[in-house]
C-alpha atoms as one frame of an Amber mdcrd trajectory, in Angstrom:
protein
 150.312  95.311  22.816 149.189  91.959  21.546 150.617  90.288  24.571 148.731
  92.633  26.763 145.508  92.071  24.882 145.981  88.314  25.073 146.518  88.498
  28.814 143.356  90.497  29.270 141.396  88.086  27.103 142.551  85.034  29.056
 141.804  86.780  32.346 138.262  87.577  31.205 137.699  83.996  30.025 138.942
  82.622  33.370 136.588  84.917  35.272 133.602  83.687  33.287 134.658  80.096
  33.900 134.914  80.670  37.675 131.513  82.343  37.760 130.006  79.446  35.815
 131.531  76.901  38.193 130.231  78.804  41.229 126.740  79.071  39.773 126.478
  75.425  38.821 127.975  74.134  42.064 126.319  76.537  44.586 124.387  74.519
  47.180 120.602  74.806  47.238 119.449  77.705  49.465 116.509  76.894  51.773
 113.573  79.172  51.024 110.622  79.465  53.391 107.303  78.526  51.789 103.807
  78.939  53.151 101.749  76.818  50.741 101.275  73.120  50.150 100.040  72.077
  46.720  98.109  68.950  45.840 101.322  67.359  44.560 103.365  68.069  47.697
 103.471  66.681  51.213 105.009  67.314  54.623 106.641  64.405  56.434 108.263
  64.006  59.811 111.397  62.544  58.273 111.899  65.441  55.847 111.658  67.973
  58.693 110.019  70.349  56.241 107.712  73.099  57.546 105.498  75.869  56.252
 106.369  79.406  57.386 103.871  82.254  57.296 104.715  85.426  55.344 106.653
  87.618  57.767 108.017  84.584  59.587 105.853  84.824  62.709 104.219  81.375
  62.544 105.445  77.942  61.524 103.542  74.725  60.771 105.035  71.274  61.065
 105.388  68.156  63.160 106.493  68.280  66.798 107.011  65.934  69.743 106.416
  67.742  73.099 107.750  65.006  75.391 110.068  62.023  75.430 107.164  59.774
  74.484 106.832  58.708  70.860 103.808  60.914  70.225 103.934  63.204  67.229
 101.550  66.022  66.431 100.886  68.415  63.568 100.687  71.971  64.851 101.345
  75.676  64.443 103.685  77.584  66.755 105.265  81.017  67.111 108.473  80.773
  65.139 110.229  83.785  66.703 109.565  82.798  70.316 112.779  80.860  70.826
 113.025  80.236  74.575 109.682  78.500  75.013 107.861  76.998  72.047 104.329
  78.368  72.115 101.668  76.508  70.154  98.706  78.215  68.530  96.943  75.149
  67.077  97.226  71.350  67.109  95.469  69.251  64.449  95.535  65.754  65.916
  95.655  66.634  69.611  93.546  63.629  70.619  95.000  61.207  68.067  98.806
  61.441  68.003 101.145  59.583  65.663 102.704  56.694  67.536 106.033  56.928
  65.697 107.975  59.178  63.341 106.096  57.987  60.276 103.644  60.738  59.423
 102.569  62.610  56.296 100.390  65.660  55.660  99.031  65.990  52.142  96.002
  66.895  50.057  94.061  63.825  49.057  90.617  63.639  47.545  90.258  67.400
  47.970  90.851  67.109  51.706  93.797  67.735  53.948  94.705  64.431  55.556
  97.249  63.364  58.140  98.431  59.832  57.551 100.249  57.400  59.768  99.393
  53.752  59.439  95.893  55.087  58.816  94.114  58.429  58.475  94.540  60.125
  61.869  93.048  63.508  61.000  91.212  65.076  58.077  89.339  68.240  57.160
  86.352  66.038  56.252  85.105  68.274  53.462  82.632  67.232  50.796  82.972
  69.344  47.679  81.191  69.099  44.347  83.707  70.896  42.104  86.564  68.434
  41.984  88.083  69.904  38.838  89.408  73.057  40.525  92.721  72.352  42.281
  93.146  73.332  45.913  96.128  74.380  48.018  96.777  74.627  51.753  98.273
  77.917  52.951  99.604  79.302  56.235  98.505  82.952  56.448 100.433  85.803
  58.144  98.087  85.679  61.155  98.789  81.964  61.738  95.517  80.732  60.243
  95.992  77.543  58.200  93.476  77.432  55.331  92.569  75.284  52.390  91.331
  77.196  49.359  90.948  77.138  45.624  94.299  77.755  44.010  92.842  80.581
  41.889  91.068  82.360  44.767  93.070  83.664  47.732  90.285  85.784  49.227
  88.433  84.677  52.382  85.428  83.833  50.231  87.519  81.097  48.626  88.440
  79.436  51.915  87.066  75.916  52.058  88.394  75.233  55.542  90.424  77.130
  58.147  92.061  76.090  61.386  90.764  79.123  63.291  87.168  78.160  62.464
  87.010  74.656  63.801  83.397  73.573  63.520  81.951  72.889  66.968  78.329
  73.774  66.368  77.541  77.482  66.293  80.050  78.399  69.004  83.822  78.299
  69.236  85.692  77.820  72.482  89.143  77.276  73.901  90.089  73.900  75.348
  93.015  73.417  77.712  95.809  70.878  77.258  95.780  67.787  79.459  99.180
  68.769  80.903 102.159  70.947  80.020 103.523  68.350  77.569 100.280  66.632
  76.582  98.183  68.593  74.051  95.215  66.227  74.215  91.917  67.836  75.240
  92.038  68.819  78.903  89.338  69.292  81.505  88.781  73.041  81.107  87.144
  75.129  78.397  86.502  78.844  77.932  83.256  79.453  76.112  80.573  82.035
  75.477  77.049  81.440  76.763  74.441  83.290  74.698  71.440  81.174  75.650
  70.269  83.158  78.685  70.390  86.772  79.753  73.388  88.831  78.710  76.160
  86.987  76.810  78.995  86.031  79.156  82.175  83.978  78.955  82.608  81.110
  81.394  85.478  78.867  82.393  83.956  75.406  82.418  85.244  72.327  84.227
  83.764  69.549  82.144  80.085  70.605  82.148  80.203  72.694  85.333  80.490
  76.494  85.326  83.608  77.222  87.332  84.376  80.903  86.769  82.514  83.787
  85.175  84.045  86.542  83.079  81.183  88.992  83.554  79.320  90.853  80.782
  81.034  93.215  78.349  80.707  96.810  79.627  81.915  98.659  76.541  85.563
  98.635  77.632  86.264  95.182  79.039  84.577  92.183  80.592  83.494  93.408
  84.016  84.729  90.213  85.690  88.188  90.293  84.089  89.569  93.799  84.674
  92.752  94.423  82.764  95.812  94.357  84.999  97.609  96.296  82.286  96.011
  98.419  79.569  98.748  98.883  76.980  98.374 101.347  74.149  98.916  98.677
  71.497  95.856  96.567  72.434  92.498  97.190  70.772  89.307  95.279  71.498
  86.109  94.765  69.560  82.939  93.222  70.922  79.855  92.781  68.752  76.395
  91.847  69.973  73.808  92.803  67.377  71.145  90.232  68.155  72.299  87.938
  65.347  75.846  87.178  66.433  78.162  87.758  69.358  81.884  88.070  68.637
  84.907  89.182  70.618  88.152  90.140  68.895  91.372  91.825  69.948  94.007
  93.429  67.757  97.630  94.496  68.110  98.682  97.832  66.623 102.410  97.034
  66.851 103.696  94.411  64.404 106.575  93.414  66.682 104.212  92.487  69.548
 102.212  89.261  69.698  99.192  88.533  71.866  97.175  85.426  72.600  94.288
  84.231  74.740  94.826  80.819  76.312  93.518  78.584  79.073  96.095  76.392
  80.789  95.693  72.879  82.143  94.917  74.299  85.635  91.892  76.143  84.247
  93.461  79.612  84.473  92.654  81.969  81.619  95.396  84.329  80.430  95.603
  87.125  77.938  99.305  87.395  77.202 101.537  89.708  75.189 105.023  88.985
  73.867 107.103  92.165  73.777 110.478  91.655  72.038 112.688  93.598  74.518
 111.419  91.498  77.454 111.551  88.181  75.548 108.763  86.719  77.664 104.997
  86.463  77.775 103.460  89.147  80.020  99.966  88.694  81.496  97.568  91.523
  80.635  94.670  89.875  82.465  93.860  86.602  84.199  90.834  84.713  85.436
  90.825  84.121  88.345  92.502  87.342  89.405  92.537  86.161  93.049  90.720
  83.782  95.404  87.459  85.752  95.076  87.181  84.258  91.566  88.070  80.697
  92.545  84.576  79.544  91.720  81.224  81.055  90.828  79.192  82.524  93.692
  82.110  82.201  96.091  80.233  84.009  98.894  76.695  82.843  98.140  73.593
  84.842  97.113  73.342  88.559  97.952  76.895  88.602  99.291  80.109  89.932
  97.832  83.778  89.068  98.131  86.204  91.796  99.176  89.854  90.885  98.893
  91.288  93.057 101.681  88.405  92.742 104.141  89.187  91.013 107.423  88.420
  88.814 109.320  86.364  87.400 106.442  86.415  88.184 102.743  82.672  87.505
 102.317  80.202  90.179 103.363  76.497  90.766 102.936  75.397  93.492 100.571
  74.167  96.506 102.495  70.543  95.983 103.501  71.073  92.214 103.772  71.949
  89.919 106.671  73.412  86.438 107.066  71.180  83.452 106.424  70.765  81.669
 109.775  72.473  78.292 110.086  74.272  78.727 106.766  77.887  79.629 106.138
  77.182  81.386 102.838  74.601  83.787 101.506  72.445  86.622 102.818  68.770
  87.651 102.856  67.070  91.030 102.897  66.544  92.683 106.252  63.312  94.232
 104.999  61.310  92.674 102.120  60.695  94.931  99.144  57.263  96.392  98.502
  55.998  98.008  95.315  56.480 101.523  96.701  58.742 103.455  99.015  61.913
 101.791  97.768  65.184 103.532  97.018  68.530 102.614  95.474  71.897 102.150
  97.114  74.921 102.755  94.876  77.772 100.234  95.141  80.928 101.166  93.238
  83.732  99.103  91.643  81.596  95.981  91.601  81.607  92.883  89.452  78.069
  92.768  88.101  75.965  89.832  89.335  75.391  86.773  87.169  73.179  87.857
  84.251  71.507  84.513  83.475  68.183  85.768  84.817  68.742  89.446  83.989
  66.925  91.536  81.376  68.842  93.629  78.869  67.557  96.797  77.203  69.925
  98.211  74.637  68.441 101.592  73.773  67.562 103.297  77.065  69.748 105.467
  79.275  70.607 104.996  82.931  67.928 107.396  84.179  65.207 105.549  82.316
  66.641 102.269  83.596  66.253 103.515  87.171  62.638 104.529  86.527  61.795
 101.140  85.040  63.393  99.243  87.911  61.611 101.416  90.471  58.221 100.729
  88.839  58.882  96.996  88.452  57.988  95.317  91.746  60.210  92.324  90.896
  63.322  94.341  89.996  66.062  94.008  92.615  68.910  96.015  91.046  70.141
  97.605  87.830  73.316  98.768  86.115  74.475 100.354  82.876  75.187  97.894
  80.088  77.854 100.203  78.641  79.874 102.401  81.019  81.112 104.741  78.292
  79.712 108.268  77.906  78.122 108.311  81.339  76.401 104.950  80.974  73.983
 103.654  78.340  71.826 100.576  78.009  70.195  98.846  80.941  70.654  95.552
  82.764  67.991  94.683  85.363  67.966  91.811  87.844  64.736  90.423  89.267
  66.051  87.744  91.603  68.872  87.259  94.083  72.284  88.661  93.196  74.907
  85.977  92.654  78.667  86.053  92.186  79.514  89.663  93.038  82.749  91.107
  94.333  84.629  94.396  94.626  87.756  95.548  92.795  90.383  98.097  93.746
  90.720  98.935  90.044  87.951  98.320  87.527  84.433  97.119  88.133  81.376
  99.308  87.703  78.422 100.880  89.487  75.631  98.625  90.726  72.355 100.091
  92.018  70.681  97.812  94.574  67.014  98.376  95.418  66.364  98.520  99.173
  63.417  99.305 101.394  63.476 102.879 102.662  63.989 101.621 106.231  67.198
  99.865 105.212  68.415 102.948 103.360  67.751 105.092 106.457  69.474 102.516
 108.648  72.420 102.511 106.323  72.535 106.312 106.245  72.537 106.362 110.050
  75.422 103.902 110.047  77.199 106.055 107.512  76.460 109.166 109.579  77.781
 107.493 112.710  80.854 106.298 110.833  81.393 109.762 109.392  80.982 111.278
 112.863  83.507 108.899 114.374  85.850 109.527 111.467  85.512 113.284 111.896
  86.204 112.971 115.619  89.297 110.917 114.884  90.423 113.414 112.267  89.757
 116.306 114.665  91.703 114.521 117.399  94.605 114.003 115.043  94.480 117.670
 114.018  94.447 118.817 117.665  97.309 116.469 118.484  99.302 117.683 115.492
  98.563 121.310 116.445  99.734 120.637 120.004 102.899 118.945 118.755 103.497
 121.833 116.402 103.128 124.341 119.217 105.595 122.312 121.242 108.028 122.356
 118.351 107.474 126.091 117.925 108.078 126.616 121.638 111.242 124.569 121.413
 112.257 126.480 118.317 111.633 129.700 120.231 114.191 128.510 122.769 116.801
 128.064 120.100 119.168 130.929 119.305 117.272 133.746 117.588 118.421 137.035
 119.254 121.758 138.477 118.247 123.870 139.824 121.073 127.220 141.138 119.909
 127.067 138.696 117.006 126.171 135.597 119.023 122.765 134.032 118.916 120.954
 133.618 122.237 117.357 132.497 122.941 114.541 134.931 123.728 112.688 132.563
 126.028 112.424 128.896 126.829 109.594 126.663 127.913 111.036 124.632 130.745
 109.900 121.500 132.484 107.866 121.776 135.640 111.025 121.590 137.738 112.720
 124.441 135.894 109.649 126.508 135.013 110.453 130.233 134.974 108.703 133.377
 133.951 109.902 135.501 131.093 113.039 137.441 131.939 114.467 140.694 130.677
 117.672 138.750 130.044 117.977 136.105 127.373 118.261 132.455 128.289 121.092
 130.521 126.734 120.969 126.891 125.629 123.038 124.549 127.777 124.527 123.079
 124.577 125.758 126.557 123.624 127.389 126.934 127.049 129.077 123.549 126.652
 130.425 124.582 123.267 131.669 127.943 124.543 133.528 126.401 127.515 134.717
 123.290 125.677 132.528 121.183 127.969 133.731 123.042 131.073 137.312 122.149
 130.372 139.715 122.543 133.329 141.907 124.588 130.994 139.155 127.191 130.875
 138.520 127.299 134.628 139.550 130.713 135.976 138.306 130.448 139.561 136.241
 128.535 142.069 134.344 129.460 145.227 131.881 128.053 147.660 128.963 128.441
 145.259 130.627 127.048 142.158 133.301 127.474 139.516 133.915 130.240 136.956
 134.993 129.373 133.427 136.242 131.407 130.543 134.338 130.825 127.325 134.183
 132.021 123.750 130.981 132.436 121.736 130.721 131.568 118.077 131.384 135.168
 117.026 134.573 135.246 119.099 133.188 137.228 122.046 134.706 136.096 125.339
 132.412 135.387 128.272 132.710 134.385 131.920 130.514 131.467 132.936 129.591
 130.993 136.591 128.361 127.439 137.103 126.601 126.980 140.448 127.510 123.773
 142.190 124.989 121.331 143.594 126.447 122.150 147.036 125.026 125.652 146.823
 121.587 124.228 147.703 120.051 127.128 145.809 116.664 126.328 144.311 115.308
 127.500 141.009 113.224 130.281 142.521 116.161 131.634 144.567 118.388 131.487
 141.517 115.874 133.323 139.328 115.414 135.988 142.014 119.191 136.467 142.035
 119.182 136.802 138.251 116.413 139.414 138.356 118.272 141.371 141.038 121.580
 141.335 139.170 119.792 142.273 135.952 118.252 145.333 137.613 121.634 146.345
 139.051 123.291 146.544 135.651 125.602 149.586 135.692 128.499 150.935 133.673
 130.807 150.345 136.624 129.660 146.751 137.131 130.577 143.650 135.164 127.645
 143.195 132.796 125.411 140.120 133.077 124.763 138.850 129.543 122.342 136.039
 130.287 121.706 132.848 132.170 121.015 129.174 131.625 118.500 127.060 133.502
 118.582 123.739 131.687 119.469 120.080 132.217 119.403 120.708 136.001 122.082
 123.417 135.635 122.012 126.980 136.985 124.512 129.170 135.148 125.229 132.930
 134.992 126.930 134.376 131.923 128.959 137.605 132.305 131.119 139.591 129.996
 134.721 138.495 130.474 137.349 140.808 132.013 141.060 140.193 131.803 142.838
 139.749 135.151 143.495 143.504 135.616 142.507 146.127 138.159 139.100 147.736
 138.300 140.734 151.123 137.563 142.055 149.648 134.348 138.599 148.492 133.396
 136.882 151.764 134.300 139.416 154.283 133.093 141.778 152.290 130.897
């Protein structure tokens, strides 16, 4: 027993020793961190990064090309195939080599190379409270007081880069050069209704259209997934646009590329790629603002030209773009023409009334001698709010999906002219439709007539036709005998096989045949040498039909088809007449 106890004791001691060795010699496990304290730093050489809680975003140094240019940025950590960047700190001032450090110094975040290349540039009075830098779950990089992690304690944040009172997107210079490019996407709130514009340097290149309660009227969503939610606020004090994702596994971003194309993209894990939900431009109609000129609209599928005058307008003489009114407006006698699925005109010179309905908007525009058109500001719930234009209508187009109603004020004469055009078009369309209906009815009657010539009457179990509409050459009147399809005769006689020939005379050959039900028939096929015409043949058929008698071989039918003249009798075996009559 003692030996056993001693063995157990030594075994237990050895186990503790092994555990101790494993604990003391276990290599250090890398743990993701999302904060940088005032005593820490990130360097290129250490390859250390900050990772947001949940692991979606990562902050660190990167080099996008073979050139020795290093940047501090934030990217999507889980998008493996193509590194997608959400923010770059020193985009216009890269590190020229792999010597770079990010740290907190003097209560500021600073990026150091041989000198300070980037800084948060904060001035703060309370220097006694320590600060930390933190990468949040949504990818926002913030600097805050260490004892206050609420948004009110944020001293600086990457998502709120100070560029005056507005924030905008700026494109990269190229696919591997994050320096500031030539295109921006920004919100203009200075005139009319707030609208987003794609700018090329200081020139308005493309217009996103005003918010209509669901989307920007100039950027209709190509896809409207269930997981996307949008929020637009315009309360007179601020204008903000936000979008949210209801599914945690899906990412979305708004970006403008170095070609000046705006994308809203979604990353859906099963597809492992970025999918475009909307783009600007959507097609060539959005290539640049006012593509077709004033009072004209672009229609993608309209040929020979995509640019057309609004109804009630005509081309400006000696100009390739733009249109003018056919009849000038007066202060009375005007009416409105409804145009559907339109991109609303540029709202720079438009008036916006938030609290009136569409009916009141129409009344106001009708009374205002300078008003040229109106539309609902919000298309939800039948339309609320009012947008009124008082000058020419610029940068309009049609959409196959999306867009909204635009009411254009026209002189009554132009409305009447348009209604006459519509009436004429409707009349022509109705005539075309009626012609198609008549043609289809005629074709159907032909098919019915042909179907009537197909086997539909049972005679001793075989199907024979009641009547047949023949060509002019073979036209016949209705007979008391059924007409048989030539194809049926061919089948019954095995294509007039010599094996089935039972006799031949001066007027043609006689064949034995068998119908589908097994009934045997005798088929007399008149030869071309008989010189008998259709009328003579039909007279013969009528005569034989009237002479039907119990003592005569019964005529079952005939065939006048494909240039053939055929008589079909019941078949008698090669016996005597006495055998047939009395057997």
